[in-house]
PDB file of C-alpha atoms in Angstrom:
ATOM      1  CA  MET A   1      38.322 100.678 316.927  1.00 67.00           C
ATOM      2  CA  ASP A   2      40.936 102.618 314.365  1.00 86.00           C
ATOM      3  CA  LYS A   3      38.906 103.989 311.481  1.00 95.00           C
ATOM      4  CA  LYS A   4      39.626 106.057 308.771  1.00 96.00           C
ATOM      5  CA  ALA A   5      37.674 109.247 308.792  1.00 97.00           C
ATOM      6  CA  ILE A   6      36.638 112.297 306.807  1.00 97.00           C
ATOM      7  CA  ILE A   7      36.926 115.697 309.392  1.00 97.00           C
ATOM      8  CA  SER A   8      35.531 118.833 308.579  1.00 95.00           C
ATOM      9  CA  VAL A   9      36.474 121.768 310.496  1.00 93.00           C
ATOM     10  CA  THR A  10      34.883 125.194 310.209  1.00 93.00           C
ATOM     11  CA  SER A  11      36.103 128.128 312.158  1.00 91.00           C
ATOM     12  CA  LYS A  12      34.706 131.948 311.661  1.00 91.00           C
ATOM     13  CA  VAL A  13      34.627 134.898 313.888  1.00 90.00           C
ATOM     14  CA  LYS A  14      31.098 135.531 314.747  1.00 83.00           C
ATOM     15  CA  GLY A  15      29.568 138.615 312.938  1.00 79.00           C
ATOM     16  CA  ASN A  16      32.100 138.326 309.835  1.00 77.00           C
ATOM     17  CA  GLU A  17      30.905 135.413 307.851  1.00 72.00           C
ATOM     18  CA  GLU A  18      33.408 136.600 305.105  1.00 77.00           C
ATOM     19  CA  ASP A  19      36.253 135.522 307.533  1.00 80.00           C
ATOM     20  CA  LYS A  20      35.043 131.900 307.596  1.00 85.00           C
ATOM     21  CA  ILE A  21      37.876 129.043 307.408  1.00 85.00           C
ATOM     22  CA  GLU A  22      36.928 125.526 306.213  1.00 88.00           C
ATOM     23  CA  VAL A  23      39.108 122.350 305.887  1.00 88.00           C
ATOM     24  CA  VAL A  24      38.011 119.124 305.066  1.00 92.00           C
ATOM     25  CA  THR A  25      40.709 116.316 305.319  1.00 93.00           C
ATOM     26  CA  PRO A  26      41.045 112.522 305.775  1.00 96.00           C
ATOM     27  CA  GLY A  27      42.209 111.524 309.040  1.00 96.00           C
ATOM     28  CA  LYS A  28      41.789 108.647 311.636  1.00 97.00           C
ATOM     29  CA  PHE A  29      39.177 108.056 314.326  1.00 97.00           C
ATOM     30  CA  TYR A  30      39.433 105.862 317.304  1.00 96.00           C
ATOM     31  CA  LYS A  31      38.074 105.491 321.046  1.00 96.00           C
ATOM     32  CA  LYS A  32      40.297 105.186 323.873  1.00 95.00           C
ATOM     33  CA  GLU A  33      39.114 104.833 327.863  1.00 92.00           C
ATOM     34  CA  ASN A  34      36.558 107.598 327.970  1.00 92.00           C
ATOM     35  CA  ALA A  35      37.206 109.860 325.100  1.00 97.00           C
ATOM     36  CA  TYR A  36      37.162 109.822 321.003  1.00 97.00           C
ATOM     37  CA  TYR A  37      40.066 110.842 319.154  1.00 97.00           C
ATOM     38  CA  ALA A  38      40.395 112.310 315.578  1.00 97.00           C
ATOM     39  CA  VAL A  39      43.856 112.827 314.197  1.00 97.00           C
ATOM     40  CA  TYR A  40      44.889 114.591 311.107  1.00 94.00           C
ATOM     41  CA  ASP A  41      47.794 116.268 309.319  1.00 91.00           C
ATOM     42  CA  GLU A  42      47.488 120.196 308.773  1.00 86.00           C
ATOM     43  CA  THR A  43      48.179 121.333 305.037  1.00 76.00           C
ATOM     44  CA  GLU A  44      49.572 124.565 303.427  1.00 73.00           C
ATOM     45  CA  ILE A  45      45.912 125.758 303.051  1.00 68.00           C
ATOM     46  CA  SER A  46      45.562 125.818 306.738  1.00 70.00           C
ATOM     47  CA  GLY A  47      48.961 127.426 307.091  1.00 70.00           C
ATOM     48  CA  MET A  48      50.205 124.903 309.313  1.00 77.00           C
ATOM     49  CA  SER A  49      52.177 122.342 307.065  1.00 77.00           C
ATOM     50  CA  GLY A  50      54.125 119.878 309.145  1.00 81.00           C
ATOM     51  CA  THR A  51      51.752 119.887 312.321  1.00 89.00           C
ATOM     52  CA  THR A  52      49.512 117.195 313.356  1.00 94.00           C
ATOM     53  CA  THR A  53      46.224 118.047 315.123  1.00 94.00           C
ATOM     54  CA  THR A  54      44.439 115.676 317.479  1.00 97.00           C
ATOM     55  CA  LEU A  55      40.964 116.435 318.529  1.00 97.00           C
ATOM     56  CA  LYS A  56      40.135 114.747 321.966  1.00 98.00           C
ATOM     57  CA  ILE A  57      36.541 114.558 322.673  1.00 98.00           C
ATOM     58  CA  SER A  58      34.656 113.394 325.955  1.00 96.00           C
ATOM     59  CA  LYS A  59      31.165 113.924 327.154  1.00 92.00           C
ATOM     60  CA  GLU A  60      31.826 117.219 328.659  1.00 92.00           C
ATOM     61  CA  LYS A  61      35.364 118.626 327.378  1.00 96.00           C
ATOM     62  CA  PHE A  62      36.872 118.924 323.999  1.00 96.00           C
ATOM     63  CA  SER A  63      40.712 119.486 323.420  1.00 96.00           C
ATOM     64  CA  LEU A  64      42.521 120.659 320.218  1.00 95.00           C
ATOM     65  CA  ILE A  65      46.079 119.548 320.335  1.00 95.00           C
ATOM     66  CA  ARG A  66      48.766 120.477 317.818  1.00 94.00           C
ATOM     67  CA  MET A  67      52.080 119.180 317.567  1.00 93.00           C
ATOM     68  CA  GLY A  68      54.867 120.124 314.869  1.00 90.00           C
ATOM     69  CA  SER A  69      55.743 123.449 313.285  1.00 84.00           C
ATOM     70  CA  THR A  70      52.421 125.018 315.389  1.00 85.00           C
ATOM     71  CA  SER A  71      51.902 123.515 318.728  1.00 91.00           C
ATOM     72  CA  THR A  72      49.605 124.088 321.502  1.00 91.00           C
ATOM     73  CA  ASN A  73      47.145 122.490 323.610  1.00 94.00           C
ATOM     74  CA  MET A  74      43.555 124.289 323.703  1.00 94.00           C
ATOM     75  CA  ASN A  75      41.006 123.078 326.135  1.00 95.00           C
ATOM     76  CA  PHE A  76      37.119 123.904 325.934  1.00 96.00           C
ATOM     77  CA  LYS A  77      34.580 123.063 328.481  1.00 95.00           C
ATOM     78  CA  LYS A  78      31.542 125.309 329.209  1.00 92.00           C
ATOM     79  CA  ASP A  79      32.469 128.255 331.511  1.00 89.00           C
ATOM     80  CA  LEU A  80      36.084 127.250 331.413  1.00 90.00           C
ATOM     81  CA  VAL A  81      38.761 130.208 331.050  1.00 91.00           C
ATOM     82  CA  ASP A  82      41.998 128.727 330.085  1.00 89.00           C
ATOM     83  CA  VAL A  83      45.545 130.620 329.181  1.00 90.00           C
ATOM     84  CA  ILE A  84      47.436 128.708 326.494  1.00 90.00           C
ATOM     85  CA  MET A  85      51.024 129.058 324.870  1.00 90.00           C
ATOM     86  CA  TYR A  86      50.549 128.846 321.068  1.00 85.00           C
ATOM     87  CA  ASN A  87      53.880 128.419 319.418  1.00 87.00           C
ATOM     88  CA  THR A  88      54.189 129.259 315.950  1.00 83.00           C
ATOM     89  CA  PRO A  89      57.212 129.445 313.388  1.00 82.00           C
ATOM     90  CA  TYR A  90      56.813 133.027 314.060  1.00 84.00           C
ATOM     91  CA  GLY A  91      57.126 133.146 317.968  1.00 85.00           C
ATOM     92  CA  MET A  92      55.090 132.116 321.055  1.00 88.00           C
ATOM     93  CA  LEU A  93      51.913 133.891 321.757  1.00 87.00           C
ATOM     94  CA  GLN A  94      49.947 133.870 325.203  1.00 90.00           C
ATOM     95  CA  LEU A  95      46.303 133.394 324.432  1.00 91.00           C
ATOM     96  CA  GLN A  96      43.096 133.363 326.582  1.00 92.00           C
ATOM     97  CA  VAL A  97      40.310 131.001 325.743  1.00 92.00           C
ATOM     98  CA  GLU A  98      36.964 131.614 327.152  1.00 94.00           C
ATOM     99  CA  THR A  99      34.340 128.762 326.511  1.00 96.00           C
ATOM    100  CA  ASN A 100      30.903 130.309 326.044  1.00 96.00           C
ATOM    101  CA  ASP A 101      29.129 127.160 324.864  1.00 96.00           C
ATOM    102  CA  LEU A 102      29.996 123.697 324.027  1.00 97.00           C
ATOM    103  CA  LYS A 103      27.661 120.939 322.164  1.00 97.00           C
ATOM    104  CA  ILE A 104      29.268 117.377 321.668  1.00 98.00           C
ATOM    105  CA  LYS A 105      27.437 114.581 319.848  1.00 97.00           C
ATOM    106  CA  MET A 106      29.777 111.634 319.397  1.00 97.00           C
ATOM    107  CA  ASP A 107      29.532 108.100 318.947  1.00 95.00           C
ATOM    108  CA  ASP A 108      31.461 105.114 317.347  1.00 95.00           C
ATOM    109  CA  LYS A 109      30.473 106.278 313.841  1.00 96.00           C
ATOM    110  CA  GLY A 110      31.507 109.997 314.367  1.00 96.00           C
ATOM    111  CA  GLY A 111      29.701 113.246 315.209  1.00 97.00           C
ATOM    112  CA  SER A 112      29.740 116.876 315.953  1.00 98.00           C
ATOM    113  CA  VAL A 113      31.586 119.358 318.162  1.00 98.00           C
ATOM    114  CA  ILE A 114      30.402 122.766 318.187  1.00 97.00           C
ATOM    115  CA  VAL A 115      32.145 125.544 320.466  1.00 97.00           C
ATOM    116  CA  ASP A 116      31.601 129.083 320.767  1.00 96.00           C
ATOM    117  CA  TYR A 117      34.708 130.862 322.354  1.00 96.00           C
ATOM    118  CA  ASN A 118      36.287 133.938 322.932  1.00 95.00           C
ATOM    119  CA  LEU A 119      39.817 134.103 321.970  1.00 92.00           C
ATOM    120  CA  GLY A 120      42.352 136.863 322.282  1.00 91.00           C
ATOM    121  CA  SER A 121      45.840 137.901 323.705  1.00 87.00           C
ATOM    122  CA  VAL A 122      45.615 138.687 327.504  1.00 71.00           C
ATOM    123  CA  GLY A 123      44.754 141.946 327.640  1.00 74.00           C
ATOM    124  CA  ASP A 124      43.392 142.606 324.235  1.00 80.00           C
ATOM    125  CA  ALA A 125      39.548 142.414 323.446  1.00 83.00           C
ATOM    126  CA  PRO A 126      38.760 138.912 322.562  1.00 88.00           C
ATOM    127  CA  GLN A 127      37.008 137.761 319.304  1.00 91.00           C
ATOM    128  CA  ASN A 128      33.882 135.708 319.579  1.00 94.00           C
ATOM    129  CA  THR A 129      34.550 132.490 317.475  1.00 94.00           C
ATOM    130  CA  LEU A 130      32.616 129.727 316.472  1.00 95.00           C
ATOM    131  CA  LEU A 131      34.315 126.338 315.609  1.00 95.00           C
ATOM    132  CA  GLU A 132      32.308 123.420 314.249  1.00 97.00           C
ATOM    133  CA  ILE A 133      33.716 120.117 313.588  1.00 97.00           C
ATOM    134  CA  ASN A 134      31.987 117.124 311.863  1.00 98.00           C
ATOM    135  CA  ILE A 135      33.804 113.627 311.810  1.00 98.00           C
ATOM    136  CA  LYS A 136      32.500 110.966 309.685  1.00 97.00           C
ATOM    137  CA  ALA A 137      34.239 107.633 310.345  1.00 96.00           C
ATOM    138  CA  GLN A 138      34.414 105.213 307.359  1.00 90.00           C
TER     139      GLN A 138
END
């Protein structure tokens, strides 16, 4: 079940609607064991050209995995607090991710993931962020 897909990713800091980032890109979508995967290449627009992003979506957990010029592995699960390393061309950042809410609706045709989370450098005040992902398999 390796399908072409249109993947839409919208990220915004809650309370600051002007700071919204939206990317719509082609990619691939498939199911492996008990999880769905969506894979796409980042572009210059996202500032991560040379990076491949993999979205791993299971029933109660969502992972955002980036490999390339930018690399990280961010895990989201309701009430999970995770410390991650975010490797960029400008250096390594240690970030803390706290998942407030996670809504997953996914099947063989695609679906949506909505994550409400706090993201910040360890020791700094976090930003409350809303990430919305829509996948349409073709």
